[in-house]
XYZ file of C-alpha atoms in Angstrom:
521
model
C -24.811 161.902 -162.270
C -23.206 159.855 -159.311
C -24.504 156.749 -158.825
C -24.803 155.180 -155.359
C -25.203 151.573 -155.103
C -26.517 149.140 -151.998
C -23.420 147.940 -150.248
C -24.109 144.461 -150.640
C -23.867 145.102 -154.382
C -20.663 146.539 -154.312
C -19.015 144.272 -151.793
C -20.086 141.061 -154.739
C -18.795 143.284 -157.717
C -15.714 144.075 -155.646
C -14.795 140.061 -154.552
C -14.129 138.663 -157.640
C -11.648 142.171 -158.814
C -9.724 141.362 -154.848
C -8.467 138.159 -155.451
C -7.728 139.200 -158.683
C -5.449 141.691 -157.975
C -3.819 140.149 -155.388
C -2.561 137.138 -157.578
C -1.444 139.914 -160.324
C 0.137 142.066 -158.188
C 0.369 140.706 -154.869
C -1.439 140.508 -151.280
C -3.325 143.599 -150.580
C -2.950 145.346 -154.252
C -6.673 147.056 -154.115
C -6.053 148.187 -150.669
C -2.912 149.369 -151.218
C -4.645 151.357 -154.572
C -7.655 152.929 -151.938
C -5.313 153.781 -148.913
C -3.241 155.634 -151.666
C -6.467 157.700 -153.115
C -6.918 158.417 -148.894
C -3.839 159.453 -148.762
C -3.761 161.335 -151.478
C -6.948 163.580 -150.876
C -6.104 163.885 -147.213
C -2.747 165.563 -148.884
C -4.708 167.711 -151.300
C -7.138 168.865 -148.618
C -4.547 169.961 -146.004
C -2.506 171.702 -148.472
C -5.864 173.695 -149.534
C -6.222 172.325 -152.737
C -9.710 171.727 -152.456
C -12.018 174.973 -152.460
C -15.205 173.497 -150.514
C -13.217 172.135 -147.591
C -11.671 174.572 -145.238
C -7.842 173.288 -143.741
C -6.001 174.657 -140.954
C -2.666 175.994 -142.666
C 0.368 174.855 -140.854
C 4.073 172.971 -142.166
C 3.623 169.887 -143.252
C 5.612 168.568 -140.629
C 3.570 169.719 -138.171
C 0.247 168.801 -139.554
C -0.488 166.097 -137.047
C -2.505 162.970 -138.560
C -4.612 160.804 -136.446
C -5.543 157.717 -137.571
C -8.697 155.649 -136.274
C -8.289 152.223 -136.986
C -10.891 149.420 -136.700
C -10.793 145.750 -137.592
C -10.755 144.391 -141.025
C -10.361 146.024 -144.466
C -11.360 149.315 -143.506
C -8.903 149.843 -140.970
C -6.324 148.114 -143.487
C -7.128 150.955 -145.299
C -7.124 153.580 -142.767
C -2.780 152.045 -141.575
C -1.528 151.914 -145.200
C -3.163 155.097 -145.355
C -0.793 156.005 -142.553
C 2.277 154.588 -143.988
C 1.818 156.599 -147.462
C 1.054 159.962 -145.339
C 4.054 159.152 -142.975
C 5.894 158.777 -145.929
C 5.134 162.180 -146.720
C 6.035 163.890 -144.095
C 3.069 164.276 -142.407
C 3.295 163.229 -137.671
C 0.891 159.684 -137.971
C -0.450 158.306 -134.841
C -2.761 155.421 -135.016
C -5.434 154.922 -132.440
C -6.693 151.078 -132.732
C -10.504 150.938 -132.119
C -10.615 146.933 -132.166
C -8.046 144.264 -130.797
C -8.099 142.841 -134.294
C -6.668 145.150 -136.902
C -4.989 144.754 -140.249
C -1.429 143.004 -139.453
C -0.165 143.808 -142.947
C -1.250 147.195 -142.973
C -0.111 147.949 -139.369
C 3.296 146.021 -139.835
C 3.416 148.385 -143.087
C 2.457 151.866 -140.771
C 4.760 150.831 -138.687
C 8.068 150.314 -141.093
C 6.721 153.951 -142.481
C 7.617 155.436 -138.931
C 3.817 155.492 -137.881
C 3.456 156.014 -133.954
C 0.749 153.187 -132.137
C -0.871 154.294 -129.194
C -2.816 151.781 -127.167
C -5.973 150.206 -127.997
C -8.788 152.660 -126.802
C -10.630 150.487 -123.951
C -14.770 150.926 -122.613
C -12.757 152.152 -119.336
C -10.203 154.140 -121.444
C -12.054 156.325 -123.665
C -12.536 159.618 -121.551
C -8.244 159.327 -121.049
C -7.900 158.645 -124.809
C -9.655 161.587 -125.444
C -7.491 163.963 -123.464
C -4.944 162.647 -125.293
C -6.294 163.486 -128.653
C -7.483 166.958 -127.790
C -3.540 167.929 -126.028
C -2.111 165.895 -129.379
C -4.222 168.123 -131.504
C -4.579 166.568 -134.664
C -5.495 168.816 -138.086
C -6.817 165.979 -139.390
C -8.286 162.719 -138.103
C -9.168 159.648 -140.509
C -11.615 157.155 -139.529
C -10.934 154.171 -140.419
C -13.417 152.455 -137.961
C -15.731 149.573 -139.992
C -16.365 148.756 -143.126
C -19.399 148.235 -145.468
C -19.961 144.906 -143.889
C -20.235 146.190 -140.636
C -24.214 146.538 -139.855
C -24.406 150.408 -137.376
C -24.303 151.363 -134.959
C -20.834 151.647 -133.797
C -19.903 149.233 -130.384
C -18.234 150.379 -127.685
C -15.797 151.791 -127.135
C -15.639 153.061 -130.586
C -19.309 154.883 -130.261
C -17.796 157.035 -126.790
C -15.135 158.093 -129.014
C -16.771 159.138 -131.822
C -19.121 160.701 -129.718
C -16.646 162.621 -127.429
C -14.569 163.569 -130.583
C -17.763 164.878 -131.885
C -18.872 167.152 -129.009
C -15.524 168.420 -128.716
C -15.129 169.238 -132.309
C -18.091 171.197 -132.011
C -17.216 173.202 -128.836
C -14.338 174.468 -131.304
C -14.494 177.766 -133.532
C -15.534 177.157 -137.236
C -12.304 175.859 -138.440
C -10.550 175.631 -135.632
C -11.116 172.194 -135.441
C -9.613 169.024 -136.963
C -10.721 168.031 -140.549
C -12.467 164.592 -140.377
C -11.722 161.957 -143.535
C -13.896 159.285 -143.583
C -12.596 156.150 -145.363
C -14.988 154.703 -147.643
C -17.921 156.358 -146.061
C -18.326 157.906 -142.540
C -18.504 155.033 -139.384
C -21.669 154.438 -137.995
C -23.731 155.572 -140.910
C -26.678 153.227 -142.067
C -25.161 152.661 -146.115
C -28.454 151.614 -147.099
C -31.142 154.566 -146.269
C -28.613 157.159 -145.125
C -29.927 157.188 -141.488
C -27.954 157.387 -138.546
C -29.401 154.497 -136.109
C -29.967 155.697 -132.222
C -31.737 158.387 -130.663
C -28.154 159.779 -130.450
C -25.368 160.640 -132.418
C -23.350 158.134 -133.157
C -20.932 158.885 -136.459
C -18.422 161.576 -136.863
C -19.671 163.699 -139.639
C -17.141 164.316 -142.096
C -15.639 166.818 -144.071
C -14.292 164.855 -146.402
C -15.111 161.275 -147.737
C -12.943 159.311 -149.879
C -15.002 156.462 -150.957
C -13.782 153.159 -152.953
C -15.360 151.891 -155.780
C -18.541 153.747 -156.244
C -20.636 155.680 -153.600
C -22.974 154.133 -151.565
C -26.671 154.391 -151.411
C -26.681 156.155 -147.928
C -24.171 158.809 -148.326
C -26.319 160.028 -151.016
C -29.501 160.491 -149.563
C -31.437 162.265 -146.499
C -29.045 162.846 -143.612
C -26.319 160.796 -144.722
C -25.635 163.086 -147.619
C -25.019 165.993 -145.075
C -22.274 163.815 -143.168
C -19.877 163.121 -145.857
C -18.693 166.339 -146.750
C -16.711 166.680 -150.058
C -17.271 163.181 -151.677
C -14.011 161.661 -153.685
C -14.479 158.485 -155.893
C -11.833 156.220 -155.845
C -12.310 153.361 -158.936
C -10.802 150.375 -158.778
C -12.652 148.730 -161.989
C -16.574 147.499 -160.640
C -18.623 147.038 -163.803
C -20.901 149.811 -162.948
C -22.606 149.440 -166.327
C -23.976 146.322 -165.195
C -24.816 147.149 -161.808
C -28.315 148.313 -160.764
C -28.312 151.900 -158.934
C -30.273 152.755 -156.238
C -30.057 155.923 -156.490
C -28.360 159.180 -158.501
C -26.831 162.151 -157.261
C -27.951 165.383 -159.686
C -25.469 167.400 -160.680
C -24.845 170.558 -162.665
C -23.484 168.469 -166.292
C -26.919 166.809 -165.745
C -28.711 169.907 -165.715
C -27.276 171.236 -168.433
C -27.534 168.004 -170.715
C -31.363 167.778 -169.534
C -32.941 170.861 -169.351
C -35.498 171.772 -172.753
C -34.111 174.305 -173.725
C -35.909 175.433 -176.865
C -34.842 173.977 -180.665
C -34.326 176.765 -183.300
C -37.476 175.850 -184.827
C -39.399 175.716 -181.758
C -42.882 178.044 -181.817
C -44.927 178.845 -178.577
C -46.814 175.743 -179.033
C -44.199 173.079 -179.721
C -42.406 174.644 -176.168
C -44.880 172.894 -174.595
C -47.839 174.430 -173.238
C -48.889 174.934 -169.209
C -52.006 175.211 -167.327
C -51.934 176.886 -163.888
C -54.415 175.904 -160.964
C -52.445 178.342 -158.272
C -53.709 181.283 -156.130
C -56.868 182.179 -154.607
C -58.623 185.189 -152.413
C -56.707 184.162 -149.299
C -53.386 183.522 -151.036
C -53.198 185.698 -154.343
C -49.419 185.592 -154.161
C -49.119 182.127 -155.021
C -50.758 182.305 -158.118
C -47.795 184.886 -159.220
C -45.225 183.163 -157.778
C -45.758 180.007 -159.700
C -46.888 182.016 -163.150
C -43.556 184.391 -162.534
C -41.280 181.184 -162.039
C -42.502 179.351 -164.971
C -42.056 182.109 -167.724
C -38.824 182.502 -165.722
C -37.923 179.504 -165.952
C -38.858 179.742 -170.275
C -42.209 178.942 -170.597
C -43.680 180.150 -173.881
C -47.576 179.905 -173.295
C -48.820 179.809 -170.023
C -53.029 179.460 -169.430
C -53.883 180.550 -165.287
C -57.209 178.480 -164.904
C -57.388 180.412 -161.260
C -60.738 182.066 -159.505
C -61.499 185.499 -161.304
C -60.841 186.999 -157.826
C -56.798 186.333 -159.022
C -56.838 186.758 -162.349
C -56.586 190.876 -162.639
C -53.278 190.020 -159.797
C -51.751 187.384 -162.178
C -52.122 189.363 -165.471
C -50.595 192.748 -163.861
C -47.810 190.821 -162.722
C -47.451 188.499 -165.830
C -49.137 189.902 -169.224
C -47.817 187.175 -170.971
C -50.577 184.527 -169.420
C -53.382 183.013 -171.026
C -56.726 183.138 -169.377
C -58.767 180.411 -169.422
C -58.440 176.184 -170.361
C -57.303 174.612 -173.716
C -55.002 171.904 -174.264
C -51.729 171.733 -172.224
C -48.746 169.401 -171.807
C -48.776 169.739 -168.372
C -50.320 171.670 -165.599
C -50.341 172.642 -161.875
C -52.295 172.168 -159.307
C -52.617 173.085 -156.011
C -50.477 176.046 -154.788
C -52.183 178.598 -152.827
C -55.279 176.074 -152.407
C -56.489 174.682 -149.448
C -58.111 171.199 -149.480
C -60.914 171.657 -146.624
C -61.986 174.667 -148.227
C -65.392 173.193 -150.548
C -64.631 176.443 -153.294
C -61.098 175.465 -153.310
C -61.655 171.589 -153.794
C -64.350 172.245 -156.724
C -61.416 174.333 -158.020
C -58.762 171.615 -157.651
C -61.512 168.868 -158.954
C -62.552 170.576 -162.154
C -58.638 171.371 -163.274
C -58.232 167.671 -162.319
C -61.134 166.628 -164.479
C -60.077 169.222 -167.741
C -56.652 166.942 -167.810
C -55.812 165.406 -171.062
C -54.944 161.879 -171.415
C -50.716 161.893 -170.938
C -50.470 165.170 -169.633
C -48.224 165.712 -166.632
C -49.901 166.958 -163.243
C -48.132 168.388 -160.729
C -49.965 167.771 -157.339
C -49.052 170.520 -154.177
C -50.405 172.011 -151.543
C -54.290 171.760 -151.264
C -54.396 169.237 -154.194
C -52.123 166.469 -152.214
C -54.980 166.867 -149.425
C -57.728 165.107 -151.793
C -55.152 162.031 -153.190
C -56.659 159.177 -152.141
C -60.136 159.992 -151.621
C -61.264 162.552 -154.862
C -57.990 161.983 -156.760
C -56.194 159.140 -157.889
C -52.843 159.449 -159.275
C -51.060 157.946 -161.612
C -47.731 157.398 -163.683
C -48.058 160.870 -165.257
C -48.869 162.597 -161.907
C -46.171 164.231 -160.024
C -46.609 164.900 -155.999
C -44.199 167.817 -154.279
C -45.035 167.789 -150.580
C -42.433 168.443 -147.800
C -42.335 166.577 -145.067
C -45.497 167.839 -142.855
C -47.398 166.953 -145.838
C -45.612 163.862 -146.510
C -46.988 162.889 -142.939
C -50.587 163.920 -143.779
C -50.360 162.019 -147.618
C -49.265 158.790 -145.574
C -51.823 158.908 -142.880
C -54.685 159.299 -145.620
C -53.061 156.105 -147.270
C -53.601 154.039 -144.023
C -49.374 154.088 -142.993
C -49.144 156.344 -139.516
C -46.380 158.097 -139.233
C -44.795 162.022 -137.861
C -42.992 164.527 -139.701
C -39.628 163.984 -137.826
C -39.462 160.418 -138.862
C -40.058 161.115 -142.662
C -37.123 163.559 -141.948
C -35.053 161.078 -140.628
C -35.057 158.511 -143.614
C -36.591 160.789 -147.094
C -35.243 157.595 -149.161
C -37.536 155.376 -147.865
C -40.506 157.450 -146.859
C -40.569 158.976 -150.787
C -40.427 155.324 -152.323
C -43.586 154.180 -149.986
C -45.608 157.158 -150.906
C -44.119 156.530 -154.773
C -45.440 153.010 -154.643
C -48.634 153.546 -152.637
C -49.652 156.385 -154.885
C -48.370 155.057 -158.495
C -47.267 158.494 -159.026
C -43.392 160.254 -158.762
C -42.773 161.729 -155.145
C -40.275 164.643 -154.782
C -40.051 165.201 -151.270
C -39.088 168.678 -150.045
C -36.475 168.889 -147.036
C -32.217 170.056 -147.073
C -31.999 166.882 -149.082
C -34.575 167.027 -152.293
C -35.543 163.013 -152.393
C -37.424 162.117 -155.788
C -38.882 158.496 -155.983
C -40.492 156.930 -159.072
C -42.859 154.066 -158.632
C -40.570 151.204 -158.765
C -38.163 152.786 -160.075
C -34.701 154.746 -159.547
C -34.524 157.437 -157.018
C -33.098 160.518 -157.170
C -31.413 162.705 -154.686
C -30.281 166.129 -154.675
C -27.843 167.917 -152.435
C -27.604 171.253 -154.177
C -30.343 173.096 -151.574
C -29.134 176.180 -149.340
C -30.980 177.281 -145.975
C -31.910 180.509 -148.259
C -34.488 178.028 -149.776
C -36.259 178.153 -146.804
C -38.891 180.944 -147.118
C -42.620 181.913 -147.764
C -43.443 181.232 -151.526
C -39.858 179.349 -151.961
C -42.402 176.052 -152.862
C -44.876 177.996 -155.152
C -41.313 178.413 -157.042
C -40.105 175.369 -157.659
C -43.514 174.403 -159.031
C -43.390 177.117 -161.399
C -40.465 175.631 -162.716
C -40.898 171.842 -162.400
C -44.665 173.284 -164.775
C -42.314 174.431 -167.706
C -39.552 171.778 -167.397
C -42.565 169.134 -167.706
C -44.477 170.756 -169.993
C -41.481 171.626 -172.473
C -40.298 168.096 -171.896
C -43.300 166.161 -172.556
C -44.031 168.534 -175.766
C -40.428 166.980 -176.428
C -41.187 163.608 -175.993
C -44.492 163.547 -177.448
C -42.761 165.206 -180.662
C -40.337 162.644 -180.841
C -41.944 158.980 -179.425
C -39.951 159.384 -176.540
C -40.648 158.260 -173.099
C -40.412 161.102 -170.222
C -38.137 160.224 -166.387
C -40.496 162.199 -164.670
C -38.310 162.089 -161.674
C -34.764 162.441 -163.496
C -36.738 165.439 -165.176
C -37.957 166.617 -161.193
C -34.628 166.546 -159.931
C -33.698 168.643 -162.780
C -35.852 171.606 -161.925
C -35.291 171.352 -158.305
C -31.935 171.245 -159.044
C -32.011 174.628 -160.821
C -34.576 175.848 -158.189
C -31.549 175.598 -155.721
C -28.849 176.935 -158.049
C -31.422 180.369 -158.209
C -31.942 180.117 -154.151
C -28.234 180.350 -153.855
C -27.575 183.179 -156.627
C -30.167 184.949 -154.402
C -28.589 184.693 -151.297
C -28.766 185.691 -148.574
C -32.125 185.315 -147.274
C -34.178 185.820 -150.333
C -37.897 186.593 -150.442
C -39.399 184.425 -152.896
C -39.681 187.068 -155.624
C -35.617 187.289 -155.152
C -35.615 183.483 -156.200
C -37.819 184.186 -159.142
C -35.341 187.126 -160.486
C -32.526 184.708 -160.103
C -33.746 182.177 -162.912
C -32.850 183.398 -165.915
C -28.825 183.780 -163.991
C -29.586 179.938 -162.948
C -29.775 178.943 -166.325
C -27.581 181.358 -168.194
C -24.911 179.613 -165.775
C -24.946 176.470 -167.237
């Protein structure tokens, strides 16, 4: 799991471990430490040691390095940076983006051999940026502002960024320079992972080298998609006693999470699921969901669907159980549609039949009665992407469109978490899963492929056997259940299958691709 942190947290956890260092081993020992790690990875990544970032191969000697340096410790960073990469071999050109930068660190770039061009100027920029394109750079850090710096960037550092942006992506894939963001990419909003303005104002990066720990807005909605291949340079916070904002799921995590089934284990004790999913209009559902959870390892599975399905769901899955009994969890929803009266009776009833701690999953049809018919709670988990996020906050009394709950998931899935009492996992490239009050978690694992009729029906299969074979679990054992470190868990497996299915899977594809999901782990 990586942690991100609010960046007022880590700027007071990092004070105290500054002045520290510097009276142990002299002025600027931590940033000396960080432009090193830069440095270092900007190395690695141009000499193609790192398989998820792409570098243009060329001599050392002639891989041209531009630096973009901004005031304060950021851009101290960014010209020791310089120094160590001059050091190496590597053409350095600093671009100063302030009148104020680092004199240390540019009195350092500058003993290494690092070139200074002038300060970029308002009345400057579109000259500066001839001058970058005919210099053409493989790789250009930016070193703009720091975590104290509040976006969005001021002129003239915003023309730049943007003009180095549009002309990066006139270029062929790869053709381009790399972009390494120090600490976290300029301009982005390290608190919610939004980038402020109607338009683009950071350079998106392909690689980030953070310091410390990672912040909460690289982690989450469309800041996660602009740091590219995240680094995490320590330099000693006391993480342990820091509070997270949010966690990044990764594979490890899946692995060390996911129920799989105890020697011992019998049908029952594997936890058992109930299935509202499927009707007349949308049959398909109902096998989607039934298909992904024994998939996914569920040992008893009871499809409380309309007759009309039943016959559908059995020839496609023998294995299911017709009719209620008790259940550790169930689903509801898929394939349903909430004006329809039959379908709401439906929804209702299965609602009703729950049994004190069991786990609902709410989707589709069922997240169109929550707040009127249906009242969630702790135990109650909701799975609507963004149109429906949209439609579950207007029938809460907050207005609000689709493209802004796409624009900031972090915060839009903690207001629905809090005004529902109930775990949100919000659907989009960036999963977002809020508990009520408590930690949220993100995951970045999603592919495009994921994007396809019946792809949701899917992941509620699964998230129906991870819940019910984890609350079997817990109940066995006392235990008390994450319901959203458990969500991220399935939808994190959801995406591993998407991507083993690739390219452009029909949902059935997705199903297939389970059981090679989890024998990868």
């Amino acid at each position: 799991m990586i942690w991100g942190y609010a960046p007022d947290l880590i700027a007071q956890m990092e004070k105290p471990l500054v002045a520290q260092a510097d009276r142990e081993q002299g002025a600027d020992a931590l940033m000396r430490r960080a432009a090193y790690a830069l440095a270092h990875h900007t190395h690695r990544t141009l000499s193609g040691d790192y398989a998820d970032v792409t570098a243009t191969p060329a001599p050392r000697g002639r891989r041209r390095v531009l630096v973009l340096a901004g005031a304060g410790n950021n851009g101290g960073d960014g010209l020791y940076g310089a120094a160590y990469l001059r050091r190496r071999g590597y053409p350095v050109v600093v671009l100063p983006t302030s009148n104020h930068i680092h004199e240390r660190g540019a009195a350092a770039a500058r003993q290494a051999g690092v070139e200074f061009w002038p300060r970029v100027l308002p009345e400057t920029v579109a000259a500066t940026l001839d001058l970058v394109q005919a210099w053409k750079p493989v790789a250009i850090i930016d070193a703009i502002i720091g975590i104290g710096a509040l976006p969005p960037l001021r002129e003239p550092a915003l023309s730049l960024v943007r003009g180095i942006r549009e002309w990066r992506s006139r270029l062929p894939d790869g053709a381009g320079p790399l972009v390494v963001a120090c600490d976290h990419p300029s301009g982005l909003d390290l608190y919610q992972g939004t980038e402020p303005g109607a338009e683009p104002g950071l350079l998106p990066a392909d690689l980030t080298v953070t310091m410390g720990a990672a912040k909460t807005g690289m982690l989450v909605g469309p800041g996660a998609l602009t740091v590219g291949s995240l680094q995490i340079q320590g330099i000693g916070l006391p993480e342990p006693a820091m509070q997270p904002s949010v966690g990044l799921v990764e594979r490890a995590d899946v692995r060390d999470l996911w129920p799989w089934p105890d020697f011992a284990d019998h049908k029952y004790s594997r936890g058992v699921l109930g299935v509202m999913a499927g009707s007349s209009r949308y049959p398909g559902a109902g096998v989607l969901v039934t298909s992904a959870a024994l998939n996914a390892g569920e040992s008893f599975l009871r499809y409380l669907g309309e007759p009309a399905v039943q016959p559908v769901v059995l020839q496609a899955c023998p294995e299911v159980v017709l009719g209620e009994g008790r259940c550790q969890a169930r689903i509801i929803g898929p394939g349903l549609v909430a004006g329809s009266p039959q379908h709401r009776e439906q929804m209702l009833d299965a609602w009703r039949r729950r049994n004190p701690g069991e786990l609902v999953i709410l989707d589709a049809g069922a997240l169109g009665l929550i707040g009127t018919e249906i009242q969630p709670d702790a135990n109650c988990l909701l799975t609507p992407h963004a149109g429906e996020a949209a439609a579950l906050a207007a029938q809460l009394g907050r207005e609000t469109t689709r493209e802004a709950i796409e624009s900031n998931p972090y915060a839009w899935a903690s207001h629905l978490a809090a005004d529902t009492h109930a775990t949100v996992l919000l659907k989009g490239p960036n999963t977002t899963i809020a508990n009520p009050g408590g930690t949220v978690y993100s995951l970045t694992h999603g592919t495009r492929d994921l994007a396809t009729a019946g792809s949701g029906d899917v992941l509620a299969g699964i998230l129906g056997y991870v819940f019910a074979a984890a609350t079997a679990r817990a109940e066995a054992r006392g235990e008390s259940l994450d319901v959203g470190k458990m969500a991220a868990v399935g939808a994190w497996l959801h995406a591993e299958a998407g991507r083993l299915a690739a390219p452009t899977p029909r949902a059935t594809a997705i199903v297939k691709a389970i059981p090679q999901a989890l024998a990868g782990l």
